[in-house]
Coordinates of N, CA, C and O in Angstrom, one line a residue:
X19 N -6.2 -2.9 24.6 CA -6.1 -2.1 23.4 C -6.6 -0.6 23.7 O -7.6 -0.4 24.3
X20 N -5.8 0.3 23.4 CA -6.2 1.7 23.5 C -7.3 2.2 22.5 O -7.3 1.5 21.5
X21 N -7.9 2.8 22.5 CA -9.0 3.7 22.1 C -8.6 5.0 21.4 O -8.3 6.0 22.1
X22 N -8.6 5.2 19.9 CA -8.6 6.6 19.5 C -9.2 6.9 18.6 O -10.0 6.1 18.0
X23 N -9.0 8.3 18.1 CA -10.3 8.8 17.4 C -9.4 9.9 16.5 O -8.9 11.0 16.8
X24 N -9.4 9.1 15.1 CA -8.8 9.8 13.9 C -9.2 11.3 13.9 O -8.2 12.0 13.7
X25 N -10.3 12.1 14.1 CA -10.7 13.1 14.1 C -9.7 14.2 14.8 O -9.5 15.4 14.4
X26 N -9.3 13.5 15.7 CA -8.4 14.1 17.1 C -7.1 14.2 16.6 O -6.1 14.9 16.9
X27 N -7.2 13.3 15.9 CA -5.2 12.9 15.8 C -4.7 12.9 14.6 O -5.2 12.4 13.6
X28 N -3.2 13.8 14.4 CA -2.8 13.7 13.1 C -2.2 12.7 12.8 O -1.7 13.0 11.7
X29 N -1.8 11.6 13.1 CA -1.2 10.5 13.2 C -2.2 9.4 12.7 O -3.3 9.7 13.1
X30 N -2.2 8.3 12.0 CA -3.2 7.0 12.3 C -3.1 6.3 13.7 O -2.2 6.3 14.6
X31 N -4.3 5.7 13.5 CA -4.4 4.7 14.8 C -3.8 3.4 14.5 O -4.3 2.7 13.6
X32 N -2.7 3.2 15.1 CA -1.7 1.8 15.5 C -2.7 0.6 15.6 O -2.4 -0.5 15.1
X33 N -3.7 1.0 16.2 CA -4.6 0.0 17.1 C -5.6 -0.7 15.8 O -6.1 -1.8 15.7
X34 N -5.7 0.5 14.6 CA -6.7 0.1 14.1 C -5.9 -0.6 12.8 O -6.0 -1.8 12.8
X35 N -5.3 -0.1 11.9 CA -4.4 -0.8 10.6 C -2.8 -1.0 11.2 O -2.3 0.0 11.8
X36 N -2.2 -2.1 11.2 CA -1.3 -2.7 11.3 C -0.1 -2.5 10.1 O -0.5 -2.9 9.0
X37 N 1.3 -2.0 10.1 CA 2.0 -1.8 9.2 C 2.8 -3.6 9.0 O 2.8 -4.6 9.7
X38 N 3.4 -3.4 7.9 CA 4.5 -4.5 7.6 C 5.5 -4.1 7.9 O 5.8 -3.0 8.0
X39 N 6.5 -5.4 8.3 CA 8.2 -4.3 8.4 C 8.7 -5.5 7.7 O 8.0 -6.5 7.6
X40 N 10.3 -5.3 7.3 CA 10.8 -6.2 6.6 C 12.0 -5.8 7.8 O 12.0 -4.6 8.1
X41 N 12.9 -6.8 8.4 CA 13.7 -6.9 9.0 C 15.0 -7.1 8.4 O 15.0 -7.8 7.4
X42 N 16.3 -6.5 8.8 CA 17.1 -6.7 8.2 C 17.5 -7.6 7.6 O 18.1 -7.6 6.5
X43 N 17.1 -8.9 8.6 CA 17.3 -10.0 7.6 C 16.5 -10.6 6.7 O 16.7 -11.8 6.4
X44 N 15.5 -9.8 5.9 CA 14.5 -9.9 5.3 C 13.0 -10.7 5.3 O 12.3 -10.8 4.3
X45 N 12.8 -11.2 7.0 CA 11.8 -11.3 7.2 C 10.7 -10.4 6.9 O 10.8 -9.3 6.3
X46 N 9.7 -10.8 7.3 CA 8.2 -10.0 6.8 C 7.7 -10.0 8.4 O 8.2 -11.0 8.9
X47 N 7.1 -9.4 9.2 CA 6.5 -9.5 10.6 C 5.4 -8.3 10.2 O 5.4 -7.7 9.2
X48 N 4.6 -8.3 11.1 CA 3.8 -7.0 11.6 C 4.7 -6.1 12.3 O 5.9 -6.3 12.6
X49 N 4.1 -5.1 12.5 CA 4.7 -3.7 13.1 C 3.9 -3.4 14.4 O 3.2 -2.4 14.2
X50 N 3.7 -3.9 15.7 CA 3.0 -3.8 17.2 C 3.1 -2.3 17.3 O 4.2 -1.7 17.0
X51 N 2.0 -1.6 17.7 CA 2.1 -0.5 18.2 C 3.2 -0.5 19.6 O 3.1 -1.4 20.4
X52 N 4.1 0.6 19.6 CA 4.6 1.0 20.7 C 5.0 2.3 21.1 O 5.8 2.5 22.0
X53 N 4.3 3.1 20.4 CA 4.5 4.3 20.7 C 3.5 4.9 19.9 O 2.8 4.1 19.2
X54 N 3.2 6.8 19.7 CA 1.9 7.4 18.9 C 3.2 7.9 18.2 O 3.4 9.0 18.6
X55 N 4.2 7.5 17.4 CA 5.0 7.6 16.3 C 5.1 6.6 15.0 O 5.6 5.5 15.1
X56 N 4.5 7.1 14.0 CA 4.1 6.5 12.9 C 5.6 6.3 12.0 O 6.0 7.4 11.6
X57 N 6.4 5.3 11.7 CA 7.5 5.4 10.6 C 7.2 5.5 9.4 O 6.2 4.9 8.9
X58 N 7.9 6.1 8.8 CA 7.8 6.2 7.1 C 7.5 4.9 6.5 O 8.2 3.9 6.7
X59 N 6.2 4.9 5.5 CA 6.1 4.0 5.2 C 5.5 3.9 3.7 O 5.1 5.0 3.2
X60 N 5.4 2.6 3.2 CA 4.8 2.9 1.5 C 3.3 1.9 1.4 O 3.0 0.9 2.1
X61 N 2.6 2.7 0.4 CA 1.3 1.3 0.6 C 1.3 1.1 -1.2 O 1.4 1.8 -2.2
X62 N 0.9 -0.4 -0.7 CA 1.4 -1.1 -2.3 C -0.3 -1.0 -2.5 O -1.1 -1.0 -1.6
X63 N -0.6 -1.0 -3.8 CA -1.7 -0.7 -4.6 C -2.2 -2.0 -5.8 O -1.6 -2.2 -6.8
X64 N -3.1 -2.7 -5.5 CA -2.8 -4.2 -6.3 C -4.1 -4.4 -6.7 O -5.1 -4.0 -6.2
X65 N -4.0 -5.4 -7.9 CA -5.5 -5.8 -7.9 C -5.7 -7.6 -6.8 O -4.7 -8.3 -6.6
X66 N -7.0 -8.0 -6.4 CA -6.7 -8.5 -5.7 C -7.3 -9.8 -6.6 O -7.9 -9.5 -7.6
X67 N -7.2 -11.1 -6.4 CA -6.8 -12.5 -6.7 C -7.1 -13.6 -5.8 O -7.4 -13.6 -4.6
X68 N -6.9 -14.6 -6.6 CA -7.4 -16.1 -5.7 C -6.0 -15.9 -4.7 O -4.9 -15.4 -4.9
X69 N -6.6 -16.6 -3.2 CA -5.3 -17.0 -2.9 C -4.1 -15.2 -2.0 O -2.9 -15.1 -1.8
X70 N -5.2 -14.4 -1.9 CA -4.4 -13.7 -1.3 C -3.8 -13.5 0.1 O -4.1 -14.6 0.6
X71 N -3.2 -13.1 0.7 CA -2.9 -13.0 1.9 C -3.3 -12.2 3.0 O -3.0 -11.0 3.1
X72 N -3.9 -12.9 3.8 CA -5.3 -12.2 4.6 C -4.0 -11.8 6.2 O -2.9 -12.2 6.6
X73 N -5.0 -10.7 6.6 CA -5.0 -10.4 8.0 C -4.3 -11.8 9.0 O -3.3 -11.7 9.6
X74 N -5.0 -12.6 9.0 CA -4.8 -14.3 9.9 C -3.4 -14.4 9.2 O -2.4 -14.3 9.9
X75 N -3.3 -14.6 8.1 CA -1.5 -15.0 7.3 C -1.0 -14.7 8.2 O -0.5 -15.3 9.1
X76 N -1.1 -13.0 7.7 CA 0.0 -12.5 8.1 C 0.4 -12.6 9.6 O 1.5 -12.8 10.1
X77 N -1.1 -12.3 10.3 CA -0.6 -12.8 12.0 C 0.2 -13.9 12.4 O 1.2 -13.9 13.2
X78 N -0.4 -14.9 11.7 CA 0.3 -16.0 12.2 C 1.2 -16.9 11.0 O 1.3 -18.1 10.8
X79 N 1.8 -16.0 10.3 CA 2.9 -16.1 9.5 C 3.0 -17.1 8.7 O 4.1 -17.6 8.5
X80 N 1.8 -17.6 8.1 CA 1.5 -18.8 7.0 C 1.2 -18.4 5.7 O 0.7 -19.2 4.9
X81 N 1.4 -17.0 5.3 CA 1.0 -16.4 4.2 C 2.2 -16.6 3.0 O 2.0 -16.0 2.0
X82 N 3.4 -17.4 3.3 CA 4.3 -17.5 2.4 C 3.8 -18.6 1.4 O 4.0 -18.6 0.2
X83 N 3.1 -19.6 1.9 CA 2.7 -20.4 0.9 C 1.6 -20.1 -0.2 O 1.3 -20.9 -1.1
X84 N 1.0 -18.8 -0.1 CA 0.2 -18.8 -0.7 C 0.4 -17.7 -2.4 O 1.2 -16.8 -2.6
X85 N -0.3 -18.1 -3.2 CA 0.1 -17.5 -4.6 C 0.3 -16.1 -4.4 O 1.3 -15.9 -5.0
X86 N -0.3 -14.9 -3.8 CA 0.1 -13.6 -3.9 C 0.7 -13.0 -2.9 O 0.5 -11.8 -2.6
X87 N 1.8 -14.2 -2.1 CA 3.1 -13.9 -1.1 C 3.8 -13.0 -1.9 O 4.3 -12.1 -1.2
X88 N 4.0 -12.9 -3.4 CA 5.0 -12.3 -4.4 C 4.8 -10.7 -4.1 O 5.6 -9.8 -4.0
X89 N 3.8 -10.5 -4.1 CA 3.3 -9.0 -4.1 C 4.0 -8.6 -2.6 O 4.8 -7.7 -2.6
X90 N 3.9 -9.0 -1.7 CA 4.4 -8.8 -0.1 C 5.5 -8.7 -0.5 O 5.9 -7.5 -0.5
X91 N 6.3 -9.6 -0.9 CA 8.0 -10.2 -0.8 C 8.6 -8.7 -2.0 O 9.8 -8.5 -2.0
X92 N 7.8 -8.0 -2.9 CA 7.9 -7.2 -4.0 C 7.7 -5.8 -3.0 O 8.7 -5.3 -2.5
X93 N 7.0 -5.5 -2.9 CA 6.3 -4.4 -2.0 C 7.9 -4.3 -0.7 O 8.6 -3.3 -0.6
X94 N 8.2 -5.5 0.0 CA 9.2 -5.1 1.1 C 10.5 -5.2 0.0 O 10.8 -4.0 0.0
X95 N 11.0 -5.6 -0.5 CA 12.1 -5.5 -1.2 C 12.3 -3.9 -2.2 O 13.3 -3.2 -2.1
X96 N 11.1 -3.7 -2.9 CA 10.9 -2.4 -3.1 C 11.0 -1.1 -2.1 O 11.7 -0.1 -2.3
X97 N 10.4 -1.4 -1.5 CA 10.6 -0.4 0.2 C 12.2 -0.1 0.8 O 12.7 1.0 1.1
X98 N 12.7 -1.6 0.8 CA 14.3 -1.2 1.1 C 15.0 -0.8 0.0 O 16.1 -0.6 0.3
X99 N 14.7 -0.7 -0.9 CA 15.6 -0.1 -2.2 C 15.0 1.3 -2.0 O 15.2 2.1 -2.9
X100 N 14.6 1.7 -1.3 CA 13.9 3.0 -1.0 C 14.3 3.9 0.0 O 14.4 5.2 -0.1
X101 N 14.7 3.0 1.1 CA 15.4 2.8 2.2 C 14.4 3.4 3.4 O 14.4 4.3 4.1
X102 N 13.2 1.9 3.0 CA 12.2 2.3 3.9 C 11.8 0.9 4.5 O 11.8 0.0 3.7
X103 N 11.5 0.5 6.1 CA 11.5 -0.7 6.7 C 9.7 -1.4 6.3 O 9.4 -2.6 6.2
X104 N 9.0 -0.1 6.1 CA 7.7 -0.3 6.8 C 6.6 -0.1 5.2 O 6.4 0.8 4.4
X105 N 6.2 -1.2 5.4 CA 4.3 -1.1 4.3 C 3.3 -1.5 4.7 O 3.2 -2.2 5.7
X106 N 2.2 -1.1 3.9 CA 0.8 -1.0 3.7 C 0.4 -2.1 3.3 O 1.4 -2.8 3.6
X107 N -0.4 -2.9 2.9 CA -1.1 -3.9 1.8 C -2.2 -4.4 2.7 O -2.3 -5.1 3.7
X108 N -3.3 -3.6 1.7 CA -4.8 -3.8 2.7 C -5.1 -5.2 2.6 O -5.7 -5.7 3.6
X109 N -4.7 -5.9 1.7 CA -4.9 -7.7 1.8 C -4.9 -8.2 3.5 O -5.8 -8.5 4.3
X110 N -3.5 -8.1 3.5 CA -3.1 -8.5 4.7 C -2.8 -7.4 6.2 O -2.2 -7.8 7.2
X111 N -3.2 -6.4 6.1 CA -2.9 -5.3 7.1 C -3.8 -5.0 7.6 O -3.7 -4.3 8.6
X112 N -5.2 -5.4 7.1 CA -6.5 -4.9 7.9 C -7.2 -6.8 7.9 O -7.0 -7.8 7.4
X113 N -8.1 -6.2 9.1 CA -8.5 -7.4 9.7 C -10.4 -7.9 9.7 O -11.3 -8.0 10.6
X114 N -10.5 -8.1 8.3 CA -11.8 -8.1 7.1 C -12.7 -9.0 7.9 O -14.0 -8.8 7.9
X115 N -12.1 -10.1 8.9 CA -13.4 -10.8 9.4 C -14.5 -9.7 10.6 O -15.7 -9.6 10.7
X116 N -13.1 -9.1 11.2 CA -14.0 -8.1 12.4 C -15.0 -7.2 12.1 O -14.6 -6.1 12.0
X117 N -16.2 -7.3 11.9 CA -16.7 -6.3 11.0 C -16.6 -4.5 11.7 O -16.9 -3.4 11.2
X118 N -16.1 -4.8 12.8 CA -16.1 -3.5 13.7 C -15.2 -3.0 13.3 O -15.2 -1.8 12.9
X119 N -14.3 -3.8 13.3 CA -12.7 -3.3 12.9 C -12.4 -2.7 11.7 O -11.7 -1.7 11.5
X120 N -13.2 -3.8 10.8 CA -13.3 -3.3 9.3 C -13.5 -1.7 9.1 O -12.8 -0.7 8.7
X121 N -14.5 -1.9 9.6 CA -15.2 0.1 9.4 C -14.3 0.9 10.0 O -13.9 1.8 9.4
X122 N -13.7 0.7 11.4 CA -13.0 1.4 11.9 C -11.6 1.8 11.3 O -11.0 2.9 11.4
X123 N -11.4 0.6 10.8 CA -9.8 0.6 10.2 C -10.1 1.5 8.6 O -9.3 2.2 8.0
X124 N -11.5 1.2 8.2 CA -11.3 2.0 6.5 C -11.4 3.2 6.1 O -11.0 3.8 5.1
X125 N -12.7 3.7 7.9 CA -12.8 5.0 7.7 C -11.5 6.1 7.5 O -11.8 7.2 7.0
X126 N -10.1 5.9 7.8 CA -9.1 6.5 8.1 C -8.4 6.5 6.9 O -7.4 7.1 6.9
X127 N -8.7 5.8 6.0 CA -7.6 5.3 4.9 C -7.2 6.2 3.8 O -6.3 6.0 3.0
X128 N -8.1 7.2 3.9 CA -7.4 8.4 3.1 C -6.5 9.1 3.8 O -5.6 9.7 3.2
X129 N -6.4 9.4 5.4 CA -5.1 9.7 5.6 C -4.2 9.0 5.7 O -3.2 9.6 5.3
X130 N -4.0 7.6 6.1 CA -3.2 6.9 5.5 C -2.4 6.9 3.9 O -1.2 7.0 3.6
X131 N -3.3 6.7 3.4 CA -3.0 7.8 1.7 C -2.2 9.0 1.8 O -1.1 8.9 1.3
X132 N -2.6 9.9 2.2 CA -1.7 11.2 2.7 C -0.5 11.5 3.2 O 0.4 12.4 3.0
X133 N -0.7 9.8 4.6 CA 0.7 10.0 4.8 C 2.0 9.3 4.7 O 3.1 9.4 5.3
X134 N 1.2 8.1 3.6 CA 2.6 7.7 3.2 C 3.7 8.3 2.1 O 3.4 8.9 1.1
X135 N 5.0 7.9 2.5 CA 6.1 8.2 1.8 C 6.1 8.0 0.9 O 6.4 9.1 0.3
X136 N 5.8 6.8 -0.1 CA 5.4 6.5 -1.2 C 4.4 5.7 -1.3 O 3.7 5.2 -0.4
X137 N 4.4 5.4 -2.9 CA 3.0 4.3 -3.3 C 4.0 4.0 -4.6 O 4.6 4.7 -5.4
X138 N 3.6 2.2 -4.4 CA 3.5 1.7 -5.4 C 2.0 1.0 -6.3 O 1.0 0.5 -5.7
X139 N 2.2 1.2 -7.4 CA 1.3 0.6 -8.2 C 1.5 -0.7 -8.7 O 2.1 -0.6 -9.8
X140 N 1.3 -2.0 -8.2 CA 1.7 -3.2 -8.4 C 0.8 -3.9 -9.7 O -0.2 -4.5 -9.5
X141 N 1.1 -3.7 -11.1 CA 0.7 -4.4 -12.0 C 0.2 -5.4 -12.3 O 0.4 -5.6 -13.5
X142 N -0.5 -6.3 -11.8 CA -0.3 -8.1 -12.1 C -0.3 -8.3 -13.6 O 0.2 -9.3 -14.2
X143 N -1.0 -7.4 -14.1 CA -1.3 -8.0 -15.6 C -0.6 -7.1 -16.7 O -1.1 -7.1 -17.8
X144 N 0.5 -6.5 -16.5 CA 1.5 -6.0 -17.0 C 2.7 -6.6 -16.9 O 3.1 -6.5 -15.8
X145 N 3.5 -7.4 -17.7 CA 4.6 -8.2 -18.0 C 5.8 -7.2 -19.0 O 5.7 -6.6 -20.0
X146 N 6.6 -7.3 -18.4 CA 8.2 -6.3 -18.8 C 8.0 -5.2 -18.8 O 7.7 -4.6 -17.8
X147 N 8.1 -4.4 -20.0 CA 8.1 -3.2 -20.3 C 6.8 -2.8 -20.8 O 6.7 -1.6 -20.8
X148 N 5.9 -3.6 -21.2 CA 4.5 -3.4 -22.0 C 4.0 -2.6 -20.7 O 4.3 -2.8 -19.5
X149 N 3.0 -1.3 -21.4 CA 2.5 -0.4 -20.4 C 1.2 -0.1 -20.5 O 0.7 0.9 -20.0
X150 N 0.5 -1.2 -21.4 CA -0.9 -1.6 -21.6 C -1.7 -2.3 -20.6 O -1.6 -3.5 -20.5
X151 N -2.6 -1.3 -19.6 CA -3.1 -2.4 -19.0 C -4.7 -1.9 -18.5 O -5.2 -0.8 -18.6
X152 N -5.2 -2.7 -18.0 CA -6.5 -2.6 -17.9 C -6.8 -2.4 -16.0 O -7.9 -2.4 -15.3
X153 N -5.7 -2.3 -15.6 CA -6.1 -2.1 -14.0 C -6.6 -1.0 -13.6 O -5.9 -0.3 -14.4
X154 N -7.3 0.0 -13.1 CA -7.7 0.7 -12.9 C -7.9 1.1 -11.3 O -8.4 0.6 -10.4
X155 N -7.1 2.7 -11.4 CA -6.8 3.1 -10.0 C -7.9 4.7 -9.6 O -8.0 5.6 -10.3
X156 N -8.2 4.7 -8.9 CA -8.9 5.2 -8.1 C -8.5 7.3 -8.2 O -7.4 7.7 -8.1
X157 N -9.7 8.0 -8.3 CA -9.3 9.1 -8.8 C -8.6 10.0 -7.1 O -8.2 11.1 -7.0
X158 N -8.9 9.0 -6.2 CA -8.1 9.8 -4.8 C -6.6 9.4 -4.7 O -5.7 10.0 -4.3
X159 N -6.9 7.8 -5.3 CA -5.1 7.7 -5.2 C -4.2 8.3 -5.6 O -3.1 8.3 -5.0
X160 N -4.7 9.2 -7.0 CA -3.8 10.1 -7.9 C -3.9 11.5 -7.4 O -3.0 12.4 -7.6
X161 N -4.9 11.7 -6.8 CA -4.8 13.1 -6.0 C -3.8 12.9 -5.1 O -2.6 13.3 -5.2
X162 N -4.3 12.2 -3.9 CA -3.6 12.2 -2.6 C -2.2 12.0 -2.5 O -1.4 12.4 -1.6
X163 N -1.9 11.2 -3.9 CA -0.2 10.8 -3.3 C 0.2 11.6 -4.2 O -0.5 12.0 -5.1
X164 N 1.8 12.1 -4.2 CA 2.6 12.6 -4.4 C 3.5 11.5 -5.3 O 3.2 11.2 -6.4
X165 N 4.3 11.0 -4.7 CA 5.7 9.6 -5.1 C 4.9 7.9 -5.4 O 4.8 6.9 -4.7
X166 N 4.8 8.2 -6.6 CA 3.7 7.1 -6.9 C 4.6 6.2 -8.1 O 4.9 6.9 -9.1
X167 N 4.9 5.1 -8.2 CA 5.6 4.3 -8.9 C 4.8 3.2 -9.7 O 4.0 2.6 -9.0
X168 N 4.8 2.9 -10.9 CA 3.9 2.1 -11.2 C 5.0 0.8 -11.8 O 5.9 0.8 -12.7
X169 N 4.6 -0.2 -11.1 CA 5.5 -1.5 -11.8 C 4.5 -3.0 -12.1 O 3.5 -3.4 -11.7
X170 N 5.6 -3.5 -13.1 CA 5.5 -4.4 -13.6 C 5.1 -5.9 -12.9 O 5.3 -5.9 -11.7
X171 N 4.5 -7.1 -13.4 CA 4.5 -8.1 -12.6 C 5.9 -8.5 -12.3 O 6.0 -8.9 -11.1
X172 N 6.8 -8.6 -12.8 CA 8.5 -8.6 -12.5 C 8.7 -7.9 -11.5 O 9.7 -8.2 -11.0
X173 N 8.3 -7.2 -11.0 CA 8.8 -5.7 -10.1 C 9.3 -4.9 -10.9 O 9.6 -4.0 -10.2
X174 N 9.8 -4.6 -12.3 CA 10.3 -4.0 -13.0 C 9.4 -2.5 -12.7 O 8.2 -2.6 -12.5
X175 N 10.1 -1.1 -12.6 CA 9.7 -0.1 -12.8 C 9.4 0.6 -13.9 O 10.2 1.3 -14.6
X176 N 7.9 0.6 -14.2 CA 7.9 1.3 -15.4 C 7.8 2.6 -16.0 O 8.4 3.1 -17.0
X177 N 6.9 3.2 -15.2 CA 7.2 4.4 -15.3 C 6.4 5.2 -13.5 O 6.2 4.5 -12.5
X178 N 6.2 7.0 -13.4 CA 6.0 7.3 -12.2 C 4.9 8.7 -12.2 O 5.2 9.8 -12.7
X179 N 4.1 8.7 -11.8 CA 2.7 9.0 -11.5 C 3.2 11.0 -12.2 O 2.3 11.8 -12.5
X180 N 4.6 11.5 -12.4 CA 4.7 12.5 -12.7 C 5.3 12.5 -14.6 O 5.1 13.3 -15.5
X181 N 5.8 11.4 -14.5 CA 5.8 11.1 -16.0 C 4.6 10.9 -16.8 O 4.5 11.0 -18.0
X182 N 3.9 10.7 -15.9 CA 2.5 10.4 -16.6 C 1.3 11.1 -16.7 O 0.2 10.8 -17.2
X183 N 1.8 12.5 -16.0 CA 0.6 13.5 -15.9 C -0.1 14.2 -16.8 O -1.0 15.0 -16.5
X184 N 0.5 14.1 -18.4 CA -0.2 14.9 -19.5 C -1.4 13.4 -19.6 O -2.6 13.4 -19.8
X185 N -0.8 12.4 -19.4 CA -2.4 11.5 -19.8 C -2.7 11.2 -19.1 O -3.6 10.3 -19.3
X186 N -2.6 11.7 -17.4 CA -3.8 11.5 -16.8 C -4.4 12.9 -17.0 O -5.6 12.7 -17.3
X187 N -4.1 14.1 -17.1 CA -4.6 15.1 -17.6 C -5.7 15.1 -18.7 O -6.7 15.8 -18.8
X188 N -5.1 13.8 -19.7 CA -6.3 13.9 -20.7 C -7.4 13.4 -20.2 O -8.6 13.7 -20.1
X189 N -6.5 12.1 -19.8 CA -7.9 11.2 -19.6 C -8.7 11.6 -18.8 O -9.8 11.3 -19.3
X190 N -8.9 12.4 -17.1 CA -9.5 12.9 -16.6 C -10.2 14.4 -16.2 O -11.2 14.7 -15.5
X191 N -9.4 15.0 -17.0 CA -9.5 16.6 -16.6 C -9.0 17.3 -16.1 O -9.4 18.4 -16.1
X192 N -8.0 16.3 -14.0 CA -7.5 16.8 -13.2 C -6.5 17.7 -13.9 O -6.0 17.3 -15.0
X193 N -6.1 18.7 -13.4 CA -5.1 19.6 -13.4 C -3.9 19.4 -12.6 O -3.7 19.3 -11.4
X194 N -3.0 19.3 -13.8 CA -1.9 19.1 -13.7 C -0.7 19.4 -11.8 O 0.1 18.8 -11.2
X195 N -1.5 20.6 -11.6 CA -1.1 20.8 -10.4 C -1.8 20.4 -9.0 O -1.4 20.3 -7.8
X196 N -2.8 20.0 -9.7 CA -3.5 19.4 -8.6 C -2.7 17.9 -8.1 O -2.6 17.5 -6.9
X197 N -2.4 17.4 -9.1 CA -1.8 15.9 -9.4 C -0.4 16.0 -8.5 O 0.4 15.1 -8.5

């Protein structure tokens, strides 16, 4: 395993968070480092649940049986409608037993934030079109990202982080241009 040092590098470390890719044939795999070129990619945003899909799943590819495979299988289908191969999902992309790793891999996660392509906001407790919900997202998520999508437990799209900027404006203060 190579050695690097986010400080140094505009790029994330390969070594340290692991992307998803969805294959043409719509497999789910990890993404192996093979080069210091990062692909466009999106990180899904969720609340988390019994039954998620850990780091080990996804390594060794037993994470389909489990109740919050939906969010994976949502997040890569969403991605190619995007026409993007590659995601995020800290469930299963960071590797929570290592405690070395853990720190290593979290300290970086706001550029990771920065530099993905998009973000989705994965709803669980929003059903159709109803846009009432109690999830609550983080005042860096709404700074840092740009193309931010917020959907439904259907995967339905409900609305998008620019539609929505007079009420996050109220609710928080941020400035509109800041957002």
């Amino acid at each position: 395993m190579r050695l690097c040092t986010m400080l140094l590098s505009a790029a994330p470390c390969w070594t340290l968070i692991r992307l998803l890719q969805r294959k043409l044939d719509g497999e789910i795999v990890f993404r192996e480092p093979t080069s210091g070129n990062v692909p466009a990619y999106v990180i899904l945003s969720h609340t988390w649940g019994k039954e998620e899909v850990s780091f080990q799943d996804a390594e060794a590819g037993t994470g389909k049986g489990k109740a919050r495979w939906e969010k994976i299988q949502f997040c890569a289908k969403q991605a190619a409608a995007n026409r993007l191969q590659y995601f995020w999902v800290d469930t299963c992309c960071i590797d929570k037993k290592n405690t070395v790793k853990l720190g290593a891999a979290t300290n970086p996660i706001f550029r990771w934030y920065q530099n993905a392509a998009r973000y989705y906001v994965y709803l669980s407790d929003v059903s159709g079109s109803d846009t009432e919900t109690d999830d609550e997202r983080t005042l860096q998520e709404l700074i840092v990202l740009r193309l931010v999508d917020f959907f439904s437990l259907e995967g339905k799209r409900l609305k998008s982080k620019l539609s929505l900027e007079s009420i996050i404006y109220k609710i928080t203060g941020i400035a509109k241009n800041t957002l």
